[in-house]
């Protein structure tokens, strides 16, 4: 899908920050993903147009990085760490339990991720890139359900952080 | 007392709002930058050199020396901050971003003034949404207070900071891959030379420094290089943040004087408080996933970047210390590390792209009961193709150290746990999973 007017303005401001416009490609992909919940072929084409790149060049960057989703994944990305600290504090078991619990829920995408740099709170997960620490299966499900019910406010699917530091406001 | 709070002081003094400009200004924030603006850049570099500051990202290269590699008279030049913290079990830079972003902004300002940079970039790991928000807010607040922008504090010095987000790629923590990524390409490493100091971002002279390294600068100037450099041992001066995790009572970040010991870090009450349930350290990974391992009998090793390499062939690396008690299976840990490196290999160099996959698959079959007697030797042979000689510090057939890092767990298994690998093969399964060992 195309950028809405606000996001198109944000996109232009982001491009302005860099000496070379191509540098903005990752930020624009985040912006598109936060708007649409994934990076659509239309978004790739639009970003390519804004940066004077080919869609293939933008797709190439997009597919290199694991945070970008090239198909719709639902409203909530639940990232569960199973790396070597979470490994010995219940991370793999948590990942499996959440995957089973939300297997048929189209709003919840449970994924196994590498170390989230929150090992003092292992096992840990992120929901749309907000941290939740020292989890059990029960507290993790409560947390995700809290987002689903609206009791917790979720960031965008790309973390919702596209502020424009320097070079003008968004 | 090994704990010494220098770069964590603000976080401890203002736990509820340490990330705000008010807390920063109330705790001496930007005073060192103002002091710096009245100094000659070469004098600042001299203080940093006297403080003995070495990079806190992993490689431990002397910061002032790195700065001196910039070719004279070549502008523009850039400072790029490596905030792409992804080394497994390292969580110190995330804490600094979230809890003391002004400490980083001030460090960036001092470094930029010193090296003559007017645009600095911060490459923040994509998953650090809160850290990104807080850093962006800190940059804006610093601008409003006149610590960034044009003609800062009437000095004639201009500085802008651009905060950039990654998107999930460990390899971008490697400085040349980071620069490729920041330029809008795949995050793949480049062959050095040319080194970034000569030809870095947009082929301009570029210094890449780690978050903690930069956050240390205001304190070196405030204390004076000589006083800061009086802390520590040998060529490891000052304090460092250590991220302790695993089967310990109080996992967390601890700032210790270099020259303390792993025992103080892992067992003392003011740090991690020992192993869960009063157990023993079976083995630990002393400096991030890329390092080789140590055993409980090595806890008295000193936190000295050079000594641990010379005596034990391990690194202090990123300062991540992962502790495993007697219930933890070393083969399972090695397999999970291998899986990580295979997942994060960018695919540019064949030995890493293919080798990390082979190491993962062979370790997996050992852990799941399909191992063969010759498997450990096979692993060493694959490892030798990535890192010939299997030594530390390692040699490499790859552009960057990711591939050789994946060999460290294999070498550690061979060195310390050959019997346990053989036990897995003999039992056709993991003795920890079956209860034979726990």
Coordinates of C-alpha atoms in Angstrom, one line a residue:
Chain A
X1 CA 0.0 0.0 0.0
X2 CA 1.1 3.6 -0.5
X3 CA 2.2 5.9 2.2
X4 CA -0.6 8.1 3.6
X5 CA 0.0 11.8 3.6
X6 CA 1.5 12.0 7.1
X7 CA 3.9 9.2 6.4
X8 CA 4.9 10.6 3.0
X9 CA 5.9 13.8 4.8
X10 CA 7.8 11.8 7.3
X11 CA 9.5 9.8 4.6
X12 CA 10.7 13.0 2.9
X13 CA 12.0 14.3 6.2
X14 CA 13.9 11.0 6.8
X15 CA 15.4 11.2 3.3
X16 CA 16.6 14.7 4.0
X17 CA 18.7 13.6 6.9
X18 CA 21.2 11.7 4.9
X19 CA 23.9 12.9 2.6
X20 CA 22.9 10.1 0.2
X21 CA 19.2 9.3 -0.1
X22 CA 19.7 5.6 -0.4
X23 CA 20.7 5.6 3.3
X24 CA 17.0 6.2 4.1
X25 CA 15.8 2.9 2.7
X26 CA 15.8 1.0 6.0
X27 CA 13.9 3.8 7.8
X28 CA 11.3 3.9 5.0
X29 CA 10.8 0.2 5.1
X30 CA 10.2 0.5 8.9
X31 CA 7.8 3.3 8.2
X32 CA 5.9 1.3 5.6
X33 CA 5.7 -1.7 7.9
X34 CA 4.4 0.3 10.8
X35 CA 1.7 1.8 8.6
X36 CA 0.6 -1.5 6.9
X37 CA 1.7 -4.2 9.2
X38 CA 4.0 -5.6 6.6
X39 CA 6.1 -4.4 3.6
X40 CA 3.9 -4.8 0.5
X41 CA 5.1 -4.9 -3.1
X42 CA 3.4 -1.5 -3.5
X43 CA 5.4 0.0 -0.7
X44 CA 8.6 -1.4 -2.1
X45 CA 7.7 0.2 -5.5
X46 CA 6.9 3.5 -3.8
X47 CA 10.1 3.6 -1.8
X48 CA 12.1 2.7 -4.9
X49 CA 10.5 5.7 -6.6
X50 CA 11.3 8.0 -3.8
X51 CA 14.9 7.0 -3.6
X52 CA 15.6 6.6 -7.3
X53 CA 16.2 2.9 -6.9
X54 CA 14.7 -0.1 -8.7
X55 CA 12.1 -2.2 -6.8
X56 CA 14.5 -5.1 -6.9
X57 CA 17.2 -3.0 -5.1
X58 CA 14.7 -2.2 -2.3
X59 CA 13.5 -5.8 -2.1
X60 CA 17.1 -6.9 -1.9
X61 CA 17.6 -4.8 1.2
X62 CA 14.2 -5.7 2.6
X63 CA 14.8 -9.4 2.3
X64 CA 18.3 -9.2 4.0
X65 CA 16.9 -8.1 7.4
X66 CA 14.7 -10.3 9.6
X67 CA 12.5 -7.6 11.0
X68 CA 10.9 -6.8 7.7
X69 CA 7.8 -9.0 7.0
X70 CA 7.1 -9.5 3.3
X71 CA 3.7 -10.9 4.0
X72 CA 1.0 -9.9 6.5
X73 CA 1.7 -11.3 10.0
X74 CA -1.2 -10.0 12.1
X75 CA -1.3 -7.1 14.5
X76 CA 1.1 -8.5 17.1
X77 CA 4.6 -9.8 16.5
X78 CA 5.6 -11.8 19.5
X79 CA 9.4 -12.4 19.4
X80 CA 10.6 -15.1 21.8
X81 CA 14.3 -15.5 22.5
X82 CA 15.8 -19.0 22.6
X83 CA 19.5 -18.0 22.6
X84 CA 22.0 -19.2 25.1
X85 CA 20.8 -17.5 28.2
X86 CA 17.1 -17.9 27.6
X87 CA 18.0 -21.5 26.6
X88 CA 18.8 -22.4 30.2
X89 CA 16.0 -20.3 31.7
X90 CA 13.0 -21.7 29.7
X91 CA 13.1 -19.8 26.5
X92 CA 12.6 -22.7 24.1
X93 CA 9.7 -24.1 26.2
X94 CA 8.1 -20.6 26.2
X95 CA 8.4 -20.3 22.4
X96 CA 6.8 -23.7 21.9
X97 CA 3.9 -23.0 24.4
X98 CA 3.1 -19.6 22.8
X99 CA 3.3 -21.0 19.3
X100 CA 0.8 -23.7 20.3
X101 CA -1.5 -21.3 22.1
X102 CA -1.7 -18.8 19.3
X103 CA -1.4 -21.3 16.4
X104 CA -4.9 -20.4 15.1
X105 CA -4.9 -16.7 16.0
X106 CA -4.5 -14.6 12.9
X107 CA -3.7 -11.5 15.0
X108 CA -0.7 -13.0 16.8
X109 CA 2.6 -14.0 15.0
X110 CA 4.9 -15.9 17.3
X111 CA 8.5 -16.1 16.1
X112 CA 11.7 -17.4 17.5
X113 CA 14.4 -14.8 17.6
X114 CA 18.0 -14.4 18.5
X115 CA 19.3 -12.7 21.6
X116 CA 17.2 -9.6 22.5
X117 CA 19.8 -8.2 24.9
X118 CA 17.6 -8.6 27.9
X119 CA 19.3 -11.7 29.4
X120 CA 19.0 -10.3 32.9
X121 CA 15.2 -10.9 32.5
X122 CA 15.4 -14.3 30.8
X123 CA 13.2 -15.8 29.5
X124 CA 12.1 -12.7 27.6
X125 CA 10.1 -11.7 24.7
X126 CA 9.0 -8.6 22.8
X127 CA 5.6 -7.8 21.6
X128 CA 5.9 -5.3 18.7
X129 CA 9.4 -4.6 20.2
X130 CA 8.3 -3.7 23.7
X131 CA 10.1 -5.9 26.3
X132 CA 8.5 -8.4 28.7
X133 CA 10.9 -10.1 31.1
X134 CA 11.1 -13.0 33.5
X135 CA 8.2 -14.8 31.9
X136 CA 6.3 -17.9 32.6
X137 CA 3.9 -19.3 30.0
X138 CA 1.0 -17.9 32.0
X139 CA 2.4 -14.4 32.4
X140 CA 3.4 -14.4 28.7
X141 CA -0.1 -15.3 27.6
X142 CA -1.6 -12.8 29.9
X143 CA 0.6 -10.1 28.4
X144 CA -0.2 -10.9 24.8
X145 CA -3.9 -11.1 25.7
X146 CA -3.6 -7.7 27.3
X147 CA -2.5 -6.3 24.0
X148 CA -5.3 -8.0 22.2
X149 CA -7.9 -6.7 24.6
X150 CA -6.6 -3.1 24.4
X151 CA -5.5 -3.0 28.0
X152 CA -1.9 -2.6 26.8
X153 CA -1.0 -0.2 24.0
X154 CA 1.1 -1.8 21.3
X155 CA 3.7 -0.1 19.1
X156 CA 3.5 -0.6 15.3
X157 CA 4.6 -4.0 13.8
X158 CA 8.0 -2.4 13.1
X159 CA 8.4 -1.0 16.6
X160 CA 6.7 2.3 15.8
X161 CA 9.8 4.3 16.2
X162 CA 10.3 6.5 13.2
X163 CA 11.0 9.8 14.9
X164 CA 13.0 12.3 12.9
X165 CA 15.9 13.3 15.0
X166 CA 17.9 16.1 13.3
X167 CA 17.0 17.7 10.0
X168 CA 13.6 18.9 10.9
X169 CA 10.6 17.5 12.7
X170 CA 8.2 14.9 11.3
Chain B
X1 CA 35.5 -3.2 46.3
X2 CA 35.5 -4.1 42.6
X3 CA 32.3 -2.2 41.8
X4 CA 32.9 1.3 40.8
X5 CA 30.1 3.4 39.4
X6 CA 31.4 5.9 36.8
X7 CA 29.3 5.6 33.7
X8 CA 26.4 4.0 35.7
X9 CA 26.4 6.7 38.4
X10 CA 23.6 8.8 36.9
X11 CA 21.5 5.6 36.4
X12 CA 21.9 4.8 40.1
X13 CA 21.3 8.3 41.3
X14 CA 18.2 9.0 39.3
X15 CA 16.6 5.6 38.7
X16 CA 13.2 7.1 37.9
X17 CA 14.2 9.6 35.2
X18 CA 17.9 9.1 34.4
X19 CA 17.2 9.4 30.7
X20 CA 15.8 13.0 30.9
X21 CA 17.6 16.2 30.2
X22 CA 16.7 17.4 33.7
X23 CA 18.4 14.4 35.3
X24 CA 21.4 14.8 33.0
X25 CA 21.9 18.5 33.9
X26 CA 21.4 17.8 37.6
X27 CA 24.2 15.2 37.6
X28 CA 26.8 17.1 35.7
X29 CA 25.7 16.3 32.2
X30 CA 27.3 18.3 29.3
X31 CA 29.8 19.9 31.7
X32 CA 32.6 17.9 30.2
X33 CA 31.5 18.8 26.7
X34 CA 31.6 22.5 27.6
X35 CA 35.0 22.0 29.0
X36 CA 36.0 20.2 25.8
X37 CA 34.9 23.1 23.7
X38 CA 37.5 25.2 25.4
X39 CA 40.3 22.8 24.7
X40 CA 42.4 22.0 21.6
X41 CA 41.2 18.7 20.0
X42 CA 44.7 17.3 20.3
X43 CA 44.6 18.0 24.1
X44 CA 41.4 16.0 24.4
X45 CA 42.8 13.1 22.4
X46 CA 45.8 13.3 24.8
X47 CA 43.5 12.9 27.9
X48 CA 41.7 10.0 26.3
X49 CA 45.1 8.4 25.6
X50 CA 46.2 9.0 29.1
X51 CA 43.0 7.4 30.3
X52 CA 44.0 4.3 28.4
X53 CA 40.6 4.0 26.9
X54 CA 40.1 1.0 24.6
X55 CA 37.0 0.1 22.6
X56 CA 34.2 -1.4 24.6
X57 CA 32.5 -3.1 21.7
X58 CA 34.6 -6.2 21.6
X59 CA 37.9 -5.7 19.9
X60 CA 39.5 -3.4 22.5
X61 CA 41.4 -1.2 20.2
X62 CA 42.8 2.0 21.8
X63 CA 40.3 4.8 21.0
X64 CA 42.8 7.7 20.8
X65 CA 44.9 5.7 18.4
X66 CA 42.0 4.9 16.2
X67 CA 41.1 8.6 16.0
X68 CA 44.7 9.4 15.0
X69 CA 44.3 7.3 11.8
X70 CA 42.1 9.9 10.2
X71 CA 44.0 11.4 7.2
X72 CA 44.9 15.0 7.8
X73 CA 42.9 17.7 6.0
X74 CA 40.3 15.3 4.6
X75 CA 36.7 16.4 5.1
X76 CA 33.9 15.8 5.6
X77 CA 34.6 13.0 8.1
X78 CA 32.0 11.1 10.1
X79 CA 31.5 9.6 13.5
X80 CA 29.4 6.5 13.4
X81 CA 28.2 5.1 16.6
X82 CA 27.8 1.3 16.8
X83 CA 24.7 0.8 18.9
X84 CA 23.8 -2.4 17.1
X85 CA 24.4 -4.5 20.2
X86 CA 23.7 -8.1 19.2
X87 CA 26.4 -10.3 20.7
X88 CA 24.4 -12.9 22.5
X89 CA 23.9 -12.1 26.2
X90 CA 25.3 -8.6 25.9
X91 CA 22.9 -6.0 27.2
X92 CA 25.0 -3.1 28.4
X93 CA 24.6 -0.7 25.5
X94 CA 20.8 -1.2 25.5
X95 CA 20.8 -0.1 29.2
X96 CA 22.9 3.0 28.3
X97 CA 20.6 3.9 25.4
X98 CA 17.4 3.5 27.5
X99 CA 18.7 4.8 30.8
X100 CA 21.4 7.4 30.0
X101 CA 21.1 8.5 26.4
X102 CA 22.4 12.0 27.3
X103 CA 25.6 10.3 28.5
X104 CA 26.0 9.0 24.9
X105 CA 25.0 12.2 23.3
X106 CA 27.6 14.1 25.3
X107 CA 30.2 11.4 24.4
X108 CA 29.3 11.8 20.7
X109 CA 29.6 15.6 21.0
X110 CA 33.1 15.3 22.6
X111 CA 34.3 12.8 20.1
X112 CA 32.9 14.7 17.1
X113 CA 34.6 17.9 18.3
X114 CA 37.8 16.1 18.8
X115 CA 38.0 14.5 15.4
X116 CA 36.4 17.4 13.5
X117 CA 33.1 15.8 12.5
X118 CA 29.9 17.8 12.0
X119 CA 27.5 15.0 11.3
X120 CA 27.4 11.9 13.5
X121 CA 25.3 8.8 12.9
X122 CA 24.0 6.4 15.5
X123 CA 23.1 3.0 14.2
X124 CA 20.7 1.6 16.7
X125 CA 19.8 -2.1 16.7
X126 CA 16.3 -2.3 15.1
X127 CA 14.8 -4.2 18.1
X128 CA 15.7 -1.4 20.5
X129 CA 12.4 0.5 20.1
X130 CA 12.5 2.2 23.5
X131 CA 16.2 2.9 23.3
X132 CA 15.7 4.5 19.9
X133 CA 12.8 6.7 21.3
X134 CA 14.9 7.8 24.2
X135 CA 17.9 8.6 22.2
X136 CA 15.8 10.6 19.7
X137 CA 14.3 12.5 22.6
X138 CA 17.7 13.1 24.1
X139 CA 19.1 14.5 20.8
X140 CA 16.1 16.8 20.5
X141 CA 16.5 18.0 24.1
X142 CA 20.2 18.5 23.7
X143 CA 19.5 20.6 20.6
X144 CA 17.0 22.7 22.5
X145 CA 19.5 23.4 25.2
X146 CA 22.1 24.4 22.7
X147 CA 24.4 21.4 22.9
X148 CA 23.8 20.4 19.3
X149 CA 23.2 22.4 16.2
X150 CA 25.0 25.4 14.8
X151 CA 27.7 27.3 16.6
X152 CA 27.4 25.3 19.8
X153 CA 27.8 27.4 23.0
X154 CA 29.3 30.1 20.8
X155 CA 32.3 27.9 19.9
X156 CA 31.8 28.0 16.2
X157 CA 31.5 24.2 16.2
X158 CA 28.5 22.6 14.5
X159 CA 27.1 19.2 15.1
X160 CA 24.1 17.2 14.0
X161 CA 23.3 13.7 15.2
X162 CA 21.2 11.4 12.9
X163 CA 19.7 8.4 14.7
X164 CA 19.3 5.4 12.4
X165 CA 17.5 2.1 12.9
X166 CA 18.8 -1.4 11.9
X167 CA 16.3 -4.2 11.2
X168 CA 17.6 -7.4 12.7
X169 CA 21.0 -8.4 11.5
X170 CA 23.8 -9.3 13.9
X171 CA 26.4 -8.9 11.2
X172 CA 25.8 -5.1 11.2
X173 CA 27.6 -5.0 14.5
X174 CA 30.8 -5.6 12.4
X175 CA 31.9 -2.1 11.5
X176 CA 32.2 -2.4 7.7
X177 CA 28.9 -4.3 7.5
X178 CA 27.4 -1.5 9.6
X179 CA 28.6 1.1 7.1
X180 CA 27.2 -0.8 4.1
X181 CA 23.9 -1.1 5.9
X182 CA 23.9 2.6 6.8
X183 CA 24.5 3.4 3.1
X184 CA 21.3 1.4 2.3
X185 CA 22.8 -1.9 1.1
X186 CA 22.9 -5.4 2.5
X187 CA 24.8 -5.5 5.7
X188 CA 27.8 -7.3 4.4
X189 CA 31.4 -6.7 5.5
X190 CA 34.0 -5.2 3.3
X191 CA 37.6 -6.1 3.0
X192 CA 40.0 -3.9 5.0
X193 CA 42.1 -2.0 4.0
X194 CA 40.9 0.5 3.2
X195 CA 40.0 0.9 6.9
X196 CA 37.0 3.1 7.7
X197 CA 39.3 5.8 9.2
X198 CA 40.5 6.3 5.6
X199 CA 37.5 5.3 3.5
X200 CA 34.4 4.6 5.5
X201 CA 30.8 6.0 5.2
X202 CA 30.2 7.3 1.7
X203 CA 33.9 6.6 1.2
X204 CA 34.8 9.5 3.6
X205 CA 37.1 9.2 6.6
X206 CA 35.0 7.6 9.4
X207 CA 35.4 6.6 13.0
X208 CA 33.2 3.8 14.3
X209 CA 33.0 3.8 18.1
X210 CA 30.9 1.7 20.5
X211 CA 28.2 3.2 22.7
X212 CA 30.0 2.4 26.0
X213 CA 33.3 3.8 24.6
X214 CA 31.7 7.1 23.8
X215 CA 29.7 7.2 27.1
X216 CA 33.0 6.9 28.9
X217 CA 34.5 10.1 27.3
X218 CA 32.7 12.7 29.5
X219 CA 34.0 11.0 32.6
X220 CA 37.6 10.8 31.4
X221 CA 37.5 14.5 30.8
X222 CA 35.7 15.2 34.1
X223 CA 38.2 13.1 36.1
X224 CA 41.2 13.9 34.0
X225 CA 42.8 11.2 31.9
X226 CA 45.5 10.5 34.4
X227 CA 43.0 9.8 37.2
X228 CA 40.8 7.6 35.1
X229 CA 43.9 5.8 33.8
X230 CA 45.0 5.1 37.4
X231 CA 42.1 2.6 37.7
X232 CA 42.7 -0.8 36.3
X233 CA 45.7 -3.0 35.4
X234 CA 48.3 -3.2 32.7
X235 CA 46.7 -2.1 29.4
X236 CA 43.1 -2.5 30.7
X237 CA 42.3 0.8 32.3
X238 CA 39.3 2.3 33.9
X239 CA 36.0 0.5 34.4
X240 CA 33.8 -1.7 32.1
X241 CA 30.3 -2.8 32.1
X242 CA 29.8 -6.6 32.4
X243 CA 26.5 -8.2 31.5
X244 CA 26.2 -11.3 33.7
X245 CA 23.4 -13.8 32.8
X246 CA 22.6 -17.5 33.0
X247 CA 22.2 -19.6 36.1
X248 CA 23.1 -16.9 38.7
X249 CA 21.1 -15.3 41.5
X250 CA 21.2 -11.7 40.2
X251 CA 21.8 -11.4 36.5
X252 CA 22.5 -7.8 35.4
X253 CA 24.9 -5.2 34.3
X254 CA 27.8 -4.5 36.7
X255 CA 30.4 -1.8 36.4
X256 CA 33.7 -3.1 37.7
X257 CA 37.2 -1.8 37.8
X258 CA 39.3 -3.7 35.3
X259 CA 41.6 -5.9 37.1
X260 CA 38.8 -7.4 39.2
X261 CA 38.2 -11.1 38.8
X262 CA 35.5 -13.2 37.3
X263 CA 34.9 -14.6 40.8
X264 CA 34.1 -11.2 42.2
X265 CA 31.8 -10.5 39.2
X266 CA 29.9 -13.8 39.4
X267 CA 30.0 -14.7 43.1
X268 CA 30.2 -11.5 45.1
X269 CA 27.1 -10.3 46.8
X270 CA 27.3 -6.8 45.3
X271 CA 27.4 -8.4 41.8
X272 CA 25.7 -11.5 40.5
X273 CA 25.5 -13.2 43.9
X274 CA 26.7 -16.7 42.8
X275 CA 25.0 -19.7 41.2
X276 CA 21.3 -20.4 41.7
X277 CA 20.5 -22.7 44.6
X278 CA 24.1 -22.5 45.9
X279 CA 25.4 -24.6 43.0
X280 CA 28.7 -24.5 41.3
X281 CA 29.9 -22.8 38.0
X282 CA 30.4 -25.7 35.6
X283 CA 31.5 -23.5 32.7
X284 CA 31.1 -19.9 31.6
X285 CA 31.5 -17.9 28.4
X286 CA 33.7 -14.9 29.4
X287 CA 33.3 -12.4 26.7
X288 CA 30.3 -12.9 24.4
X289 CA 29.3 -15.8 22.2
X290 CA 32.4 -15.3 20.0
X291 CA 34.8 -16.2 22.8
X292 CA 36.1 -19.6 23.8
X293 CA 34.9 -20.8 27.2
X294 CA 36.3 -21.2 30.7
X295 CA 35.5 -23.6 33.6
X296 CA 34.6 -23.0 37.2
X297 CA 38.2 -23.6 38.1
X298 CA 39.1 -20.5 36.1
X299 CA 37.0 -18.0 38.1
X300 CA 40.1 -16.3 39.5
X301 CA 41.1 -15.1 36.1
X302 CA 41.5 -11.4 36.0
X303 CA 39.4 -9.0 34.0
X304 CA 42.3 -7.9 31.9
X305 CA 41.7 -7.9 28.1
X306 CA 45.2 -9.0 27.3
X307 CA 45.9 -11.4 30.1
X308 CA 42.8 -13.6 29.5
X309 CA 43.9 -14.0 25.9
X310 CA 47.5 -14.7 26.7
X311 CA 46.8 -17.1 29.5
X312 CA 43.5 -18.8 28.5
X313 CA 42.9 -17.9 24.8
X314 CA 39.6 -16.2 25.6
X315 CA 38.3 -12.7 25.1
X316 CA 36.6 -10.1 27.4
X317 CA 35.0 -9.1 24.1
X318 CA 31.7 -7.4 24.6
X319 CA 31.7 -7.9 28.3
X320 CA 29.0 -10.6 28.3
X321 CA 29.5 -13.3 30.9
X322 CA 27.2 -16.3 30.6
X323 CA 27.3 -18.7 33.5
X324 CA 26.2 -22.3 33.4
X325 CA 25.8 -24.6 36.4
X326 CA 26.0 -28.4 36.5
X327 CA 22.5 -28.8 35.1
X328 CA 23.5 -27.2 31.8
X329 CA 24.5 -29.3 28.8
X330 CA 27.6 -27.9 27.0
X331 CA 26.7 -29.6 23.8
X332 CA 23.2 -28.0 23.8
X333 CA 24.8 -24.6 24.4
X334 CA 27.3 -25.1 21.6
X335 CA 24.6 -26.2 19.2
X336 CA 22.5 -23.2 20.0
X337 CA 25.4 -20.9 19.5
X338 CA 26.2 -22.6 16.2
X339 CA 22.6 -22.1 15.1
X340 CA 22.9 -18.4 15.9
X341 CA 26.0 -18.0 13.9
X342 CA 24.6 -19.9 11.0
X343 CA 21.4 -17.8 11.1
X344 CA 23.4 -14.6 11.2
X345 CA 26.0 -15.5 8.6
X346 CA 25.6 -12.9 5.8
X347 CA 26.6 -15.4 3.1
X348 CA 29.4 -13.4 1.5
X349 CA 32.2 -15.8 2.3
X350 CA 31.9 -19.5 1.5
X351 CA 33.7 -21.0 4.5
X352 CA 31.3 -19.2 6.9
X353 CA 28.2 -19.5 4.9
X354 CA 28.6 -23.3 4.4
X355 CA 30.7 -24.1 7.5
X356 CA 28.3 -22.6 10.1
X357 CA 25.5 -24.7 8.7
X358 CA 27.6 -27.8 8.9
X359 CA 28.7 -27.1 12.5
X360 CA 25.0 -26.6 13.4
X361 CA 23.8 -29.8 11.8
X362 CA 26.5 -32.0 13.2
X363 CA 26.1 -30.5 16.8
X364 CA 22.3 -31.0 16.4
X365 CA 22.7 -34.6 15.5
X366 CA 25.0 -35.2 18.5
X367 CA 22.6 -33.5 20.9
X368 CA 19.6 -35.3 19.6
X369 CA 21.1 -38.8 19.7
X370 CA 22.3 -39.3 16.1
X371 CA 25.9 -38.4 16.7
X372 CA 28.8 -40.5 15.4
X373 CA 32.1 -41.2 17.1
X374 CA 34.1 -39.2 14.5
X375 CA 31.8 -36.2 14.8
X376 CA 33.9 -34.0 17.0
X377 CA 36.9 -34.4 14.8
X378 CA 34.7 -33.6 11.8
X379 CA 33.6 -30.4 13.6
X380 CA 37.2 -29.5 14.2
X381 CA 38.0 -30.1 10.5
X382 CA 35.1 -27.9 9.4
X383 CA 36.3 -25.3 11.9
X384 CA 39.8 -25.5 10.6
X385 CA 38.5 -24.5 7.2
X386 CA 37.0 -21.3 8.7
X387 CA 39.8 -20.6 11.2
X388 CA 43.0 -22.4 10.2
X389 CA 44.9 -23.6 13.2
X390 CA 41.9 -23.2 15.5
X391 CA 43.9 -20.8 17.6
X392 CA 43.0 -17.8 19.7
X393 CA 43.4 -15.0 18.7
X394 CA 42.0 -16.6 15.5
X395 CA 43.1 -16.6 12.0
X396 CA 40.4 -16.6 9.3
X397 CA 39.5 -17.5 5.8
X398 CA 36.7 -15.0 5.9
X399 CA 36.4 -11.3 5.6
X400 CA 35.0 -10.7 9.1
X401 CA 35.2 -12.5 12.5
X402 CA 31.7 -14.0 12.4
X403 CA 32.8 -17.3 10.9
X404 CA 35.8 -17.8 13.2
X405 CA 33.6 -16.9 16.2
X406 CA 31.3 -19.9 15.3
X407 CA 34.4 -22.2 15.8
X408 CA 34.9 -21.1 19.4
X409 CA 32.2 -23.3 20.9
X410 CA 33.6 -26.3 19.0
X411 CA 37.1 -25.7 20.2
X412 CA 35.8 -25.3 23.7
X413 CA 33.9 -28.6 23.5
X414 CA 37.1 -30.3 22.3
X415 CA 39.1 -28.7 25.1
X416 CA 36.9 -29.3 28.0
X417 CA 34.0 -31.6 27.2
X418 CA 35.2 -34.3 24.8
X419 CA 34.0 -36.9 27.3
X420 CA 30.5 -35.4 27.4
X421 CA 30.3 -35.4 23.6
X422 CA 31.3 -39.0 23.6
X423 CA 28.7 -39.7 26.2
X424 CA 26.1 -38.2 24.0
X425 CA 27.2 -40.5 21.2
X426 CA 27.3 -43.6 23.4
X427 CA 23.9 -42.9 25.0
X428 CA 22.4 -41.9 21.6
X429 CA 21.0 -38.8 23.3
X430 CA 21.5 -36.0 25.7
X431 CA 22.3 -37.3 29.2
X432 CA 20.8 -34.1 30.7
X433 CA 17.5 -34.5 28.9
X434 CA 17.2 -38.1 29.9
X435 CA 18.1 -37.3 33.5
X436 CA 21.2 -39.4 33.4
X437 CA 23.2 -36.3 34.5
X438 CA 20.9 -34.0 36.4

